[in-house]
């Protein structure tokens, strides 16, 4: 059973601390780590959302988490100025890319919304109708809707 929690696995301690502080101020159960214990923490907590950076370590972590039996949604914070905010679905995992620096109020609001969506999806999978999901899920990111198949 997944928990309504967030794991922040970011090597940059200052950014990680800010994200944790904002999430906790919004009554979100958030756990931080910046070392090898991150995978163990995700295995133990089974969070619904994981936040990581776009560094090589962060992206490696993201790929490893995608292979879990119930992968959490992954929010990648990117400092690349050419990256656009977007949401992707690769058939297993929802991945949201958010360009940093990010306004913490907006990020915490986005993560709270993501937690609510993933919790509803989890409940629908446990429903008596066999967990059949709609053929299309519509995510609104920025001003343009993104249709995920």
PDB file of C-alpha atoms in Angstrom:
ATOM      1  CA  UNK A   1       0.000   0.000   0.000  1.00  0.00           C
ATOM      2  CA  UNK A   2       1.450   3.321  -1.032  1.00  0.00           C
ATOM      3  CA  UNK A   3       1.580   6.169   1.443  1.00  0.00           C
ATOM      4  CA  UNK A   4       0.492   9.708   0.782  1.00  0.00           C
ATOM      5  CA  UNK A   5       4.094  10.858   1.162  1.00  0.00           C
ATOM      6  CA  UNK A   6       6.844  12.556  -0.810  1.00  0.00           C
ATOM      7  CA  UNK A   7      10.536  11.657  -0.830  1.00  0.00           C
ATOM      8  CA  UNK A   8      12.898  14.476  -1.820  1.00  0.00           C
ATOM      9  CA  UNK A   9      16.110  12.945  -3.147  1.00  0.00           C
ATOM     10  CA  UNK A  10      18.230  15.908  -4.167  1.00  0.00           C
ATOM     11  CA  UNK A  11      22.001  16.243  -3.845  1.00  0.00           C
ATOM     12  CA  UNK A  12      21.696  19.993  -3.404  1.00  0.00           C
ATOM     13  CA  UNK A  13      21.047  20.325   0.332  1.00  0.00           C
ATOM     14  CA  UNK A  14      19.789  23.927   0.226  1.00  0.00           C
ATOM     15  CA  UNK A  15      17.173  23.234  -2.446  1.00  0.00           C
ATOM     16  CA  UNK A  16      16.191  19.970  -0.790  1.00  0.00           C
ATOM     17  CA  UNK A  17      15.741  21.757   2.523  1.00  0.00           C
ATOM     18  CA  UNK A  18      13.570  24.457   0.939  1.00  0.00           C
ATOM     19  CA  UNK A  19      11.363  21.907  -0.800  1.00  0.00           C
ATOM     20  CA  UNK A  20      10.960  19.914   2.433  1.00  0.00           C
ATOM     21  CA  UNK A  21      10.171  23.046   4.433  1.00  0.00           C
ATOM     22  CA  UNK A  22       7.491  24.183   1.993  1.00  0.00           C
ATOM     23  CA  UNK A  23       5.896  20.755   1.697  1.00  0.00           C
ATOM     24  CA  UNK A  24       5.771  20.330   5.472  1.00  0.00           C
ATOM     25  CA  UNK A  25       4.233  23.814   5.828  1.00  0.00           C
ATOM     26  CA  UNK A  26       1.474  22.570   3.500  1.00  0.00           C
ATOM     27  CA  UNK A  27       0.827  19.481   5.693  1.00  0.00           C
ATOM     28  CA  UNK A  28       2.485  17.101   3.254  1.00  0.00           C
ATOM     29  CA  UNK A  29       4.415  14.152   4.709  1.00  0.00           C
ATOM     30  CA  UNK A  30       7.830  14.803   3.186  1.00  0.00           C
ATOM     31  CA  UNK A  31      11.093  12.965   3.785  1.00  0.00           C
ATOM     32  CA  UNK A  32      14.498  14.130   2.621  1.00  0.00           C
ATOM     33  CA  UNK A  33      17.621  12.276   1.724  1.00  0.00           C
ATOM     34  CA  UNK A  34      20.671  13.028  -0.358  1.00  0.00           C
ATOM     35  CA  UNK A  35      22.672   9.835  -0.092  1.00  0.00           C
ATOM     36  CA  UNK A  36      22.425   6.136  -0.946  1.00  0.00           C
ATOM     37  CA  UNK A  37      19.618   5.618   1.558  1.00  0.00           C
ATOM     38  CA  UNK A  38      17.193   7.253  -0.887  1.00  0.00           C
ATOM     39  CA  UNK A  39      16.318   3.963  -2.612  1.00  0.00           C
ATOM     40  CA  UNK A  40      15.903   2.214   0.724  1.00  0.00           C
ATOM     41  CA  UNK A  41      13.633   5.021   1.903  1.00  0.00           C
ATOM     42  CA  UNK A  42      11.473   4.759  -1.223  1.00  0.00           C
ATOM     43  CA  UNK A  43      11.255   0.970  -0.852  1.00  0.00           C
ATOM     44  CA  UNK A  44      10.209   1.311   2.793  1.00  0.00           C
ATOM     45  CA  UNK A  45       7.833   4.285   2.568  1.00  0.00           C
ATOM     46  CA  UNK A  46       6.298   3.513  -0.840  1.00  0.00           C
ATOM     47  CA  UNK A  47       5.622   7.223  -1.435  1.00  0.00           C
ATOM     48  CA  UNK A  48       3.267   8.452  -4.121  1.00  0.00           C
ATOM     49  CA  UNK A  49       5.687  11.158  -5.316  1.00  0.00           C
ATOM     50  CA  UNK A  50       9.477  11.388  -5.530  1.00  0.00           C
ATOM     51  CA  UNK A  51      11.287  14.673  -6.212  1.00  0.00           C
ATOM     52  CA  UNK A  52      14.788  14.564  -7.696  1.00  0.00           C
ATOM     53  CA  UNK A  53      17.152  16.787  -9.671  1.00  0.00           C
ATOM     54  CA  UNK A  54      18.263  16.437 -13.271  1.00  0.00           C
ATOM     55  CA  UNK A  55      21.860  15.660 -12.301  1.00  0.00           C
ATOM     56  CA  UNK A  56      23.288  12.325 -13.418  1.00  0.00           C
ATOM     57  CA  UNK A  57      22.683  10.914  -9.910  1.00  0.00           C
ATOM     58  CA  UNK A  58      19.122  12.266  -9.856  1.00  0.00           C
ATOM     59  CA  UNK A  59      18.259  10.852 -13.270  1.00  0.00           C
ATOM     60  CA  UNK A  60      19.829   7.496 -12.402  1.00  0.00           C
ATOM     61  CA  UNK A  61      17.698   7.470  -9.255  1.00  0.00           C
ATOM     62  CA  UNK A  62      14.620   8.311 -11.345  1.00  0.00           C
ATOM     63  CA  UNK A  63      15.266   5.383 -13.716  1.00  0.00           C
ATOM     64  CA  UNK A  64      15.758   2.976 -10.814  1.00  0.00           C
ATOM     65  CA  UNK A  65      12.515   4.097  -9.133  1.00  0.00           C
ATOM     66  CA  UNK A  66      10.616   3.560 -12.402  1.00  0.00           C
ATOM     67  CA  UNK A  67      11.376  -0.154 -12.153  1.00  0.00           C
ATOM     68  CA  UNK A  68       9.622  -0.597  -8.789  1.00  0.00           C
ATOM     69  CA  UNK A  69       6.428  -2.715  -8.833  1.00  0.00           C
ATOM     70  CA  UNK A  70       4.370   0.396  -7.967  1.00  0.00           C
ATOM     71  CA  UNK A  71       6.480   3.299  -9.204  1.00  0.00           C
ATOM     72  CA  UNK A  72       5.726   6.692  -7.690  1.00  0.00           C
ATOM     73  CA  UNK A  73       5.181   9.803  -9.759  1.00  0.00           C
ATOM     74  CA  UNK A  74       8.548  11.487 -10.319  1.00  0.00           C
ATOM     75  CA  UNK A  75       9.031  15.261 -10.250  1.00  0.00           C
ATOM     76  CA  UNK A  76      12.351  16.258 -11.827  1.00  0.00           C
ATOM     77  CA  UNK A  77      13.669  19.716 -10.943  1.00  0.00           C
ATOM     78  CA  UNK A  78      15.806  20.917 -13.837  1.00  0.00           C
ATOM     79  CA  UNK A  79      18.108  23.928 -13.935  1.00  0.00           C
ATOM     80  CA  UNK A  80      18.583  23.606 -17.701  1.00  0.00           C
ATOM     81  CA  UNK A  81      17.258  26.886 -19.196  1.00  0.00           C
ATOM     82  CA  UNK A  82      16.210  25.098 -22.404  1.00  0.00           C
ATOM     83  CA  UNK A  83      13.911  22.649 -20.611  1.00  0.00           C
ATOM     84  CA  UNK A  84      10.172  23.305 -20.642  1.00  0.00           C
ATOM     85  CA  UNK A  85       7.805  22.434 -17.817  1.00  0.00           C
ATOM     86  CA  UNK A  86       5.975  19.336 -18.977  1.00  0.00           C
ATOM     87  CA  UNK A  87       4.363  16.073 -17.890  1.00  0.00           C
ATOM     88  CA  UNK A  88       5.147  12.743 -19.533  1.00  0.00           C
ATOM     89  CA  UNK A  89       3.793   9.235 -19.177  1.00  0.00           C
ATOM     90  CA  UNK A  90       6.051   6.415 -20.322  1.00  0.00           C
ATOM     91  CA  UNK A  91       3.588   3.571 -19.860  1.00  0.00           C
ATOM     92  CA  UNK A  92       4.664   2.969 -16.251  1.00  0.00           C
ATOM     93  CA  UNK A  93       5.379   6.256 -14.577  1.00  0.00           C
ATOM     94  CA  UNK A  94       4.148   9.825 -14.666  1.00  0.00           C
ATOM     95  CA  UNK A  95       7.163  12.143 -14.870  1.00  0.00           C
ATOM     96  CA  UNK A  96       6.787  15.882 -14.376  1.00  0.00           C
ATOM     97  CA  UNK A  97       9.685  18.122 -15.356  1.00  0.00           C
ATOM     98  CA  UNK A  98       9.753  21.489 -13.598  1.00  0.00           C
ATOM     99  CA  UNK A  99      12.311  24.129 -14.459  1.00  0.00           C
ATOM    100  CA  UNK A 100      14.195  25.469 -11.424  1.00  0.00           C
ATOM    101  CA  UNK A 101      14.448  27.836  -9.759  1.00  0.00           C
ATOM    102  CA  UNK A 102      10.808  27.315  -8.944  1.00  0.00           C
ATOM    103  CA  UNK A 103       8.473  29.257  -6.725  1.00  0.00           C
ATOM    104  CA  UNK A 104       8.051  27.007  -3.703  1.00  0.00           C
ATOM    105  CA  UNK A 105       4.394  27.932  -3.239  1.00  0.00           C
ATOM    106  CA  UNK A 106       3.638  26.765  -6.785  1.00  0.00           C
ATOM    107  CA  UNK A 107       5.738  23.600  -6.423  1.00  0.00           C
ATOM    108  CA  UNK A 108       4.114  22.587  -3.144  1.00  0.00           C
ATOM    109  CA  UNK A 109       0.651  23.244  -4.622  1.00  0.00           C
ATOM    110  CA  UNK A 110       1.542  21.119  -7.671  1.00  0.00           C
ATOM    111  CA  UNK A 111       2.801  18.260  -5.479  1.00  0.00           C
ATOM    112  CA  UNK A 112      -0.304  18.380  -3.253  1.00  0.00           C
ATOM    113  CA  UNK A 113      -2.466  18.146  -6.368  1.00  0.00           C
ATOM    114  CA  UNK A 114      -0.340  15.271  -7.698  1.00  0.00           C
ATOM    115  CA  UNK A 115      -0.743  13.414  -4.386  1.00  0.00           C
ATOM    116  CA  UNK A 116      -4.520  13.771  -4.611  1.00  0.00           C
ATOM    117  CA  UNK A 117      -4.588  12.553  -8.215  1.00  0.00           C
ATOM    118  CA  UNK A 118      -2.359   9.533  -7.541  1.00  0.00           C
ATOM    119  CA  UNK A 119      -4.406   8.643  -4.438  1.00  0.00           C
ATOM    120  CA  UNK A 120      -7.592   8.689  -6.547  1.00  0.00           C
ATOM    121  CA  UNK A 121      -5.920   6.522  -9.199  1.00  0.00           C
ATOM    122  CA  UNK A 122      -4.844   4.054  -6.499  1.00  0.00           C
ATOM    123  CA  UNK A 123      -8.426   3.887  -5.186  1.00  0.00           C
ATOM    124  CA  UNK A 124      -9.791   3.311  -8.690  1.00  0.00           C
ATOM    125  CA  UNK A 125      -7.355   0.403  -9.189  1.00  0.00           C
ATOM    126  CA  UNK A 126      -8.762  -1.209  -6.054  1.00  0.00           C
ATOM    127  CA  UNK A 127     -12.358  -0.631  -7.163  1.00  0.00           C
ATOM    128  CA  UNK A 128     -14.751  -3.480  -7.973  1.00  0.00           C
ATOM    129  CA  UNK A 129     -14.670  -2.666 -11.717  1.00  0.00           C
ATOM    130  CA  UNK A 130     -11.261  -4.286 -11.960  1.00  0.00           C
ATOM    131  CA  UNK A 131      -9.330  -1.066 -11.885  1.00  0.00           C
ATOM    132  CA  UNK A 132     -10.072  -0.164 -15.473  1.00  0.00           C
ATOM    133  CA  UNK A 133      -8.680   3.266 -16.175  1.00  0.00           C
ATOM    134  CA  UNK A 134     -10.088   5.694 -18.708  1.00  0.00           C
ATOM    135  CA  UNK A 135      -8.490   5.339 -22.112  1.00  0.00           C
ATOM    136  CA  UNK A 136      -7.137   8.871 -21.867  1.00  0.00           C
ATOM    137  CA  UNK A 137      -6.049  10.901 -18.897  1.00  0.00           C
ATOM    138  CA  UNK A 138      -5.937  14.661 -19.337  1.00  0.00           C
ATOM    139  CA  UNK A 139      -3.308  16.611 -17.430  1.00  0.00           C
ATOM    140  CA  UNK A 140      -3.221  20.388 -17.595  1.00  0.00           C
ATOM    141  CA  UNK A 141       0.310  21.703 -17.407  1.00  0.00           C
ATOM    142  CA  UNK A 142       0.772  25.394 -17.864  1.00  0.00           C
ATOM    143  CA  UNK A 143      -1.609  26.590 -20.530  1.00  0.00           C
ATOM    144  CA  UNK A 144      -1.676  23.564 -22.808  1.00  0.00           C
ATOM    145  CA  UNK A 145      -3.427  20.292 -21.954  1.00  0.00           C
ATOM    146  CA  UNK A 146      -1.342  17.169 -22.322  1.00  0.00           C
ATOM    147  CA  UNK A 147      -3.113  13.949 -23.273  1.00  0.00           C
ATOM    148  CA  UNK A 148      -1.474  10.843 -21.904  1.00  0.00           C
ATOM    149  CA  UNK A 149      -2.146   7.449 -23.406  1.00  0.00           C
TER     150      UNK A 149
END
